[in-house]
Coordinates of C-alpha atoms and ligand atoms in Angstrom, one line a residue:
X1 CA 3.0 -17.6 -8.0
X2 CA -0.1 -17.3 -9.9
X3 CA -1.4 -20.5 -8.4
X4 CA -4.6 -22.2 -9.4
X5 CA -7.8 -21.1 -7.3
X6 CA -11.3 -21.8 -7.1
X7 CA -12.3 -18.7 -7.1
X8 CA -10.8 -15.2 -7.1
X9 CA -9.2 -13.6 -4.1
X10 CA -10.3 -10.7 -2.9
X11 CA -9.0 -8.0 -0.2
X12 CA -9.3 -4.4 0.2
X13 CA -6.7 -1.4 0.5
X14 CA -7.6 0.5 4.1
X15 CA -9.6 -2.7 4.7
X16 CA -9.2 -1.7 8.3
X17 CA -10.2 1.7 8.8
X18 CA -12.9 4.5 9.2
X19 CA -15.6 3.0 7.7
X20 CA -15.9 0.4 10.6
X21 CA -17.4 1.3 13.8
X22 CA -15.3 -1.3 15.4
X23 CA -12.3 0.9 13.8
X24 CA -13.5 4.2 15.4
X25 CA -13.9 2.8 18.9
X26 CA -10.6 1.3 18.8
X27 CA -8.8 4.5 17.6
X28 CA -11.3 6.3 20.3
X29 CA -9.6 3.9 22.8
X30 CA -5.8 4.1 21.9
X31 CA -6.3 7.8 22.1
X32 CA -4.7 8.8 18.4
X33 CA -4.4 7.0 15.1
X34 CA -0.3 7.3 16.0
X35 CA -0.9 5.8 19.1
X36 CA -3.2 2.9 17.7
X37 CA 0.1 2.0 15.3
X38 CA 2.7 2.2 17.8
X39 CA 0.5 -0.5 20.2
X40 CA 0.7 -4.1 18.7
X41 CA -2.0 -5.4 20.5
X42 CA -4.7 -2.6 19.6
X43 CA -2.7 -2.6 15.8
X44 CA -3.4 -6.7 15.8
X45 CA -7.4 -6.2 16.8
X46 CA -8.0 -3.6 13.9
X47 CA -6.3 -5.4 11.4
X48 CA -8.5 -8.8 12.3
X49 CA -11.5 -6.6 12.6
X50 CA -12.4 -6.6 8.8
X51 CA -11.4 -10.3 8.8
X52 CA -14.7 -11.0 11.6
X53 CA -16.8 -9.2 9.6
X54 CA -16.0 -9.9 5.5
X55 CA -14.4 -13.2 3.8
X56 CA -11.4 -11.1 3.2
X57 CA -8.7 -13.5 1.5
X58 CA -5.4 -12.0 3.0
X59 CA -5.1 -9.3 6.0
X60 CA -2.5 -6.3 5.5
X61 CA -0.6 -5.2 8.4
X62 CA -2.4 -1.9 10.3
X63 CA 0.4 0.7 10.5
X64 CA 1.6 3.6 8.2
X65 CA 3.7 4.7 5.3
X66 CA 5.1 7.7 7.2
X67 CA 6.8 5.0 10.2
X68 CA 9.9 5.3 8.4
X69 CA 10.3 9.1 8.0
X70 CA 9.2 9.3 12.0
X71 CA 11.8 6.6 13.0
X72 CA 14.5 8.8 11.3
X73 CA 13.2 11.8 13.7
X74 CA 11.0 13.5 11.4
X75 CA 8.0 13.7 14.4
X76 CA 4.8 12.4 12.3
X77 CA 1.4 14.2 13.5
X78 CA -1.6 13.8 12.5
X79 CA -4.0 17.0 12.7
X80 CA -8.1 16.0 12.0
X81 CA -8.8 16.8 8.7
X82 CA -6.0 17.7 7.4
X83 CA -4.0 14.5 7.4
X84 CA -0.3 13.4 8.4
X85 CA 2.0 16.3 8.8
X86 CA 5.6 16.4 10.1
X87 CA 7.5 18.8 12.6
X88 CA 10.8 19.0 10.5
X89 CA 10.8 18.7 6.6
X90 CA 13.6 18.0 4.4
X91 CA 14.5 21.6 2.2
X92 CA 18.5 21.3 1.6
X93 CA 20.9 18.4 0.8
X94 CA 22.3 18.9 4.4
X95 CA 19.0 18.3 5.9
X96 CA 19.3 14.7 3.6
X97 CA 23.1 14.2 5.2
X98 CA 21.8 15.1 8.5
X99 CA 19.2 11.8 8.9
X100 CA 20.1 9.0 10.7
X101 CA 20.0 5.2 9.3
X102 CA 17.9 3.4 11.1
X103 CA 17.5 -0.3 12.1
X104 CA 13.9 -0.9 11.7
X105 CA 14.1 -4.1 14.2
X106 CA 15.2 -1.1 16.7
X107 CA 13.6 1.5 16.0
X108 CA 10.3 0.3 14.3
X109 CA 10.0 -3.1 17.1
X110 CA 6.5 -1.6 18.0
X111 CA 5.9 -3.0 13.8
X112 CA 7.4 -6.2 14.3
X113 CA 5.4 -6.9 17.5
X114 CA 2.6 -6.1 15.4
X115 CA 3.4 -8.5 13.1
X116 CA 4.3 -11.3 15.1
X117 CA 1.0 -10.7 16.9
X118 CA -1.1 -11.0 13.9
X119 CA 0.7 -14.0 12.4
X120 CA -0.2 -15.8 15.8
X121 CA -3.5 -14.7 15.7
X122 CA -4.3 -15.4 12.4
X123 CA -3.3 -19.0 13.0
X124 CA -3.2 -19.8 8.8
X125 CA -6.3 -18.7 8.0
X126 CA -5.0 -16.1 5.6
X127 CA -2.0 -14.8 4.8
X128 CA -0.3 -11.7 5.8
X129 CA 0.8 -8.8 4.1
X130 CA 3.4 -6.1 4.7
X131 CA 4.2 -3.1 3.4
X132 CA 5.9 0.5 3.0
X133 CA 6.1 3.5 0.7
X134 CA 8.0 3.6 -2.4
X135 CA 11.2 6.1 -1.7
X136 CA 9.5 8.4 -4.1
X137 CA 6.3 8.3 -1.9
X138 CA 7.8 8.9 1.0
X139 CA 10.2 11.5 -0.1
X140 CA 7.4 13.5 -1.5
X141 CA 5.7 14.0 2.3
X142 CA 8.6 14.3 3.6
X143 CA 10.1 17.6 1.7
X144 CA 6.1 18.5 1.4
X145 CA 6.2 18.5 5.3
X146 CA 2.9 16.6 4.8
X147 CA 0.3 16.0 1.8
X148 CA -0.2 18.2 -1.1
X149 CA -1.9 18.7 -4.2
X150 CA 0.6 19.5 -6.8
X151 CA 4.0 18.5 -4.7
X152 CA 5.3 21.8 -5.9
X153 CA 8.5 21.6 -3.6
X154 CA 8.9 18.0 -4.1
X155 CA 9.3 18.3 -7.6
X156 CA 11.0 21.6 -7.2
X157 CA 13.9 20.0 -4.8
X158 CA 14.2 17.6 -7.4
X159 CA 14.6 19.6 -10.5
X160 CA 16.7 22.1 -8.7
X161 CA 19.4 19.4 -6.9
X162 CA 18.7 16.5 -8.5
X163 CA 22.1 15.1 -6.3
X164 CA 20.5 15.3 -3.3
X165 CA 17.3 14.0 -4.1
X166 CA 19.1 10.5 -5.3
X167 CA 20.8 10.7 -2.1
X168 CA 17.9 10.9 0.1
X169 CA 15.8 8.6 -2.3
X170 CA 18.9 6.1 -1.8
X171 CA 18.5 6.6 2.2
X172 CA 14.9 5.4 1.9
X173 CA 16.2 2.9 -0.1
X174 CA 17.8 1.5 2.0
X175 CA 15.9 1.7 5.4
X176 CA 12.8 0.0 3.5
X177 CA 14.8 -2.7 2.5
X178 CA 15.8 -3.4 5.7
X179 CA 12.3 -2.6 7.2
X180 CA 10.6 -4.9 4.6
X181 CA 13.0 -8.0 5.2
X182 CA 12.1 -7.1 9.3
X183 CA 8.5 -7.6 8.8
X184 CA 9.3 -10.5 6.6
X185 CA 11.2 -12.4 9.5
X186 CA 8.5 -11.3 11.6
X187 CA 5.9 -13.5 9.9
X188 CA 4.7 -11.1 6.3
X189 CA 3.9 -13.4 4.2
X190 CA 3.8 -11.1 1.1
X191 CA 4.9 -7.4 0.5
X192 CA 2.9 -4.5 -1.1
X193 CA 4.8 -1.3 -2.3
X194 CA 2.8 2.0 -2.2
X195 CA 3.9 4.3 -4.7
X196 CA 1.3 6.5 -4.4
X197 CA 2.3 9.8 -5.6
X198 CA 5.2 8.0 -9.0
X199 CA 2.4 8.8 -11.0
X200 CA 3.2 12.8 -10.7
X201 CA 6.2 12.3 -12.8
X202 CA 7.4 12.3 -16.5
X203 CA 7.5 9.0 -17.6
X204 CA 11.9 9.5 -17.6
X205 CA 11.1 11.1 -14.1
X206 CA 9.0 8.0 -13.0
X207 CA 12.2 5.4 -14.2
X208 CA 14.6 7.5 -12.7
X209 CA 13.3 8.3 -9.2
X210 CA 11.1 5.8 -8.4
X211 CA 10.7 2.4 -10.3
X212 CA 14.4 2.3 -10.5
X213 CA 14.6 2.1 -6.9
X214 CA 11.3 0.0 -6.3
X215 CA 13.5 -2.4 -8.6
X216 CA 16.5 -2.3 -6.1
X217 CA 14.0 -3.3 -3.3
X218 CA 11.8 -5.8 -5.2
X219 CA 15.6 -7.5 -5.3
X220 CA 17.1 -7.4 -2.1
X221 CA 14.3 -8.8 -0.1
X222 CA 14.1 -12.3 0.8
X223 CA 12.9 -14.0 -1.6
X224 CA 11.7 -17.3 0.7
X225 CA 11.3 -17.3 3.8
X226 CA 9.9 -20.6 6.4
X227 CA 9.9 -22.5 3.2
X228 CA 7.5 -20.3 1.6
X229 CA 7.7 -17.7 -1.5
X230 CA 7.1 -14.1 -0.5
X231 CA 5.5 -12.6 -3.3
X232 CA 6.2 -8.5 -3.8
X233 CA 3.0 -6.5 -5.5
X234 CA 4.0 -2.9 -6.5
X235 CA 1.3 -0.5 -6.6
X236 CA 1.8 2.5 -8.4
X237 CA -1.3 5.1 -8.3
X238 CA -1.7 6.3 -11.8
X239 CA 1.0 3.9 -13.7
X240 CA -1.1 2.8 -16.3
X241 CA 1.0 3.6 -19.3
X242 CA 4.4 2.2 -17.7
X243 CA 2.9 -1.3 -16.8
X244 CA 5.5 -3.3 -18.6
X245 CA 8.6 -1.9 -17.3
X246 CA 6.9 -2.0 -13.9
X247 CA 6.8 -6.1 -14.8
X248 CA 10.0 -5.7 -16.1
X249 CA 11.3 -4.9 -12.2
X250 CA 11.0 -8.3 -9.9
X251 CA 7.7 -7.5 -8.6
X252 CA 5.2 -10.5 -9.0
X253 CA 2.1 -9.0 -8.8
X254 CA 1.4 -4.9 -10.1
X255 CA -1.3 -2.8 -8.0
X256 CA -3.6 -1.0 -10.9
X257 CA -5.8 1.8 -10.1
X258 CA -9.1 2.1 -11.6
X259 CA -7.8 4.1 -14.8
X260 CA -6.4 1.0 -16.6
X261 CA -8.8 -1.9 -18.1
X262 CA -7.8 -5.3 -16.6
X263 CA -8.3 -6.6 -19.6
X264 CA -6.0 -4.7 -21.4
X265 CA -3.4 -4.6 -18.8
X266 CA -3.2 -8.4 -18.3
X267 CA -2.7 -8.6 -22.4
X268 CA 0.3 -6.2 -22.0
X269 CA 2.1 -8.2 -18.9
X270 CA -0.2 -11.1 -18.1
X271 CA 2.6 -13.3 -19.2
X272 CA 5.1 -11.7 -16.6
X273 CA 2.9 -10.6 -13.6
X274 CA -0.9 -11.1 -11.5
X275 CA -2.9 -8.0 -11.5
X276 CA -4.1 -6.6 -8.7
X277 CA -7.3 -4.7 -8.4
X278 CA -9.1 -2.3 -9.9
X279 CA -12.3 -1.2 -9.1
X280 CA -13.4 2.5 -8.7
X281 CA -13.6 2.9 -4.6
X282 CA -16.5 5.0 -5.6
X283 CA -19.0 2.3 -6.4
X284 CA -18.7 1.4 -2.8
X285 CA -20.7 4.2 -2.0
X286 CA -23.9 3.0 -4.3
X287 CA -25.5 -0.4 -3.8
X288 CA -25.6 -3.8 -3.7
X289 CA -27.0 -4.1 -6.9
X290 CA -24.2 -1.7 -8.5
X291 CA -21.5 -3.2 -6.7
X292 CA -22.2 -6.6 -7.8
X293 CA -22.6 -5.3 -11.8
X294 CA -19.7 -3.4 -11.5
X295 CA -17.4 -6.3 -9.8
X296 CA -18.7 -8.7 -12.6
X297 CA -17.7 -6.2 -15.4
X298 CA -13.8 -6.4 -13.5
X299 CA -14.0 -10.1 -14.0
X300 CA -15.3 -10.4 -17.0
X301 CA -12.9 -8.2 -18.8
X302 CA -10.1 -10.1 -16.9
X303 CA -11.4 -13.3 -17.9
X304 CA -10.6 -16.8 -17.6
X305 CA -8.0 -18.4 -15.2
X306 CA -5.8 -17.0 -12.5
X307 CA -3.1 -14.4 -11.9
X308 CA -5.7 -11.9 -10.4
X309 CA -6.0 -11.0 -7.2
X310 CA -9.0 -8.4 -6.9
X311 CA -9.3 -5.2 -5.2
X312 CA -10.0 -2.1 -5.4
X313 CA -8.2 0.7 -7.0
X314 CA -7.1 2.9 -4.2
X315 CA -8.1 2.5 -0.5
X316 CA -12.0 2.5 0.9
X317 CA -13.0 5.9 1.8
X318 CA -14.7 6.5 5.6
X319 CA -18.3 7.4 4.4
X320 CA -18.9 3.7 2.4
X321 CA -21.4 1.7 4.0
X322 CA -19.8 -1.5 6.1
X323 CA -23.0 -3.6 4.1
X324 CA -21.7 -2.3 0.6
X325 CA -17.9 -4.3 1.4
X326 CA -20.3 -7.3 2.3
X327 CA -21.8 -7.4 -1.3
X328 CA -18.8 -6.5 -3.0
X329 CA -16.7 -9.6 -1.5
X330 CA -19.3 -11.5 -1.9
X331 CA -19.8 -10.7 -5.6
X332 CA -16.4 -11.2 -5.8
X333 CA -16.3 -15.0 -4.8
X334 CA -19.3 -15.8 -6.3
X335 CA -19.1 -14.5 -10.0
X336 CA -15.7 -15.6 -10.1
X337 CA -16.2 -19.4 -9.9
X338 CA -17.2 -19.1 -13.4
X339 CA -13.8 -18.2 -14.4
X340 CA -11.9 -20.9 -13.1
X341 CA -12.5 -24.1 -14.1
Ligands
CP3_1 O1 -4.6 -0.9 4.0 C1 -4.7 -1.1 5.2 O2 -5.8 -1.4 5.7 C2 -3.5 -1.0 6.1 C3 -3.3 0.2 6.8 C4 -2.7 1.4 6.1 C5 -3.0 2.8 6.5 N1 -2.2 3.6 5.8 C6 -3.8 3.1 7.7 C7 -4.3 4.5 7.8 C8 -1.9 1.5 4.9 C9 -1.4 0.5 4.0 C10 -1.6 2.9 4.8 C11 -0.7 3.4 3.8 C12 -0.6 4.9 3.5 N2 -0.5 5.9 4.4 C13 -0.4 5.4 2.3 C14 -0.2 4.7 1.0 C15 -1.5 4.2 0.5 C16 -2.5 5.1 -0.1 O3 -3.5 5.3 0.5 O4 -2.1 5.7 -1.1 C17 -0.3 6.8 2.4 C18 -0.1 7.9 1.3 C19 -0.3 7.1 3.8 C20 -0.2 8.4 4.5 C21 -1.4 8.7 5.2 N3 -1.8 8.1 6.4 C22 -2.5 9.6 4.9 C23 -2.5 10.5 3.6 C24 -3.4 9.5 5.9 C25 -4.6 10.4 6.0 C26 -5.7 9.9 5.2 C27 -7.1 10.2 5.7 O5 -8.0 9.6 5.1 O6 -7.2 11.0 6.6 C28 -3.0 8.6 6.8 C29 -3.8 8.1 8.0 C30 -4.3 6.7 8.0 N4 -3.5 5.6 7.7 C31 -5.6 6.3 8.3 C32 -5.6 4.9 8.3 C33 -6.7 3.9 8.6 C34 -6.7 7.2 8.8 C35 -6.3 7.6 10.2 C36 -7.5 7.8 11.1 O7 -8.0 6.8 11.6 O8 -8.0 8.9 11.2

């Protein structure tokens, strides 16, 4: 890992999504965004839609977090505006006993296809990413019933009957292992963890319910795969302050949001882990001329050499302009060369 480049590489959380018009006609087409995930072939042509358009470096699998919670029976929805939501929700530690395991090669083929697909179509250009939720993550919307602001039954169900959190949080576990290591035969090439919501915890809260059981994945997937390494990059939305026992866990790479300096980051675990990220998906919505500043002051405070793979902080929102991801790849390519040498 952490191979030599020529210059850094750059790709985008949500890189395929909202923003593009492309994106909207496609969804328009397949009817819902659920339906859009569950058909490979419309699933393959959003995820190489941003690839047309920008000198992306990798491509990430078009599907969802939630694919695991709706395979176990948990009937995922998605309401306008308001986000994912889910028929049942998890309230007791019978409700945990009660879901089934599920073999993600069965139950989440419509994924695999997907993958396979894209892999073809891709034909080496870049690489392929995969991905799912942390446990944590997708415990959270699952008790929630949906999104929330403060998780105030997540946290509750787990301060109350701690038990049965670890045993649904084991559950997860284990189906995103065996989902992961699916996608992985099916052609991912590397494997992102979204722990979107592990920065809600206390830091003994954040070790005990969800990096200790990103660690058990980050171990039990294959490791190589068609002669190649599959590299795992752990993302966890506001984990600033826990960066070195998140290298400490088998990931390769670590996900930063925009909250941590690069800089300072890379001194704490540059030795152990790349970096990926980190710039505020805000400053897609302001200029060229901004973007490209704003990029350079990412690289610049990184510095020289490699072991960091840019991006942004937290997915593209819908309102950026499609122009503005132009400039900021671009800025990305070009005002790296500088630092490798
Ligand atoms: O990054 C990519 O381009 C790959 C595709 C991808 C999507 N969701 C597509 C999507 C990935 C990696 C995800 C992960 C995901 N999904 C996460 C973790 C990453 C993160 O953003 O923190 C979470 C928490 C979810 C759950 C989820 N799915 C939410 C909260 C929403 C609604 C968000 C919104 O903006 O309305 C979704 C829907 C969703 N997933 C969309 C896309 C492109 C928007 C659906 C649409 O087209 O209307």
């Amino acid at each position: 890992m952490r191979q030599d480049v020529d210059v850094t590489p750059v790709w985008m959380m949500r890189q395929a999504g909202r923003y593009l018009p492309e994106y909207r006609k496609t969804r328009s087409k397949a009817g819902d965004f659920m339906s859009l995930c569950k058909s490979p072939e419309l699933a393959c042509e959003v995820t190489l839609q941003p690839l047309r358009r920008y000198a992306f470096d990798a491509a990430i699998l078009f599907s969802d977090i939630l694919t695991i919670p709706d395979a176990m029976g948990q009937g995922l929805f998605f309401e306008t505006g308001e986000g994912p939501r889910f028929k049942k929700v998890i309230r007791t530690q019978s409700d945990v006993e009660r879901l089934p395991v599920i073999s993600a090669e069965k139950d989440l083929s419509y994924v695999m296809s997907a993958v396979s697909l894209i892999r073809k179509e891709l034909n080496g250009s870049v690489p392929l990413i995969g991905f799912s939720g942390s446990p944590w993550t997708l415990a959270t919307y699952m008790i929630e019933g949906g999104g929330s602001k403060d998780f105030h039954r997540a946290k509750a169900f787990m301060y109350n009957d701690r038990n049965a959190m670890h045993l649904l949080l084991d559950k997860l576990t284990d189906a995103v292992i065996d989902y992961l290591n699916a996608q992985i035969r099916a052609g991912a090439q590397a494997i992102q963890i979204f722990d979107t919501w592990g920065g809600i915890l206390t830091t003994p809260g954040y070790f005990e319910f969800s990096l200790n059981y990103m660690k058990k994945i980050a171990s039990s997937l294959i490791k190589e795969y068609d002669g190649a390494v599959i590299p795992v990059i752990l993302f966890t939305k506001n984990g600033g302050q826990w960066l070195e026992k998140i290298a400490d866990s088998a990931a390769d790479a670590i996900g930063l949001d925009w909250t941590t300096e690069i800089g300072a980051a890379r001194q704490r675990v540059g030795g152990v882990c790349a970096l990926q990220g980190n710039m505020d998906p805000a400053i897609l919505r302001t200029s060229p001329s901004v973007i490209r500043k704003e990029v350079g002051k990412i690289l610049e405070n990184f510095g020289e050499g490699n072991g960091h793979i840019f991006n942004l902080g937290h997915g593209i929102t819908p309102e950026v302009d499609p122009d503005n991801v132009s400039a900021f790849v671009d800025a990305v390519h070009e005002i790296s060369a500088q630092y490798h040498t």
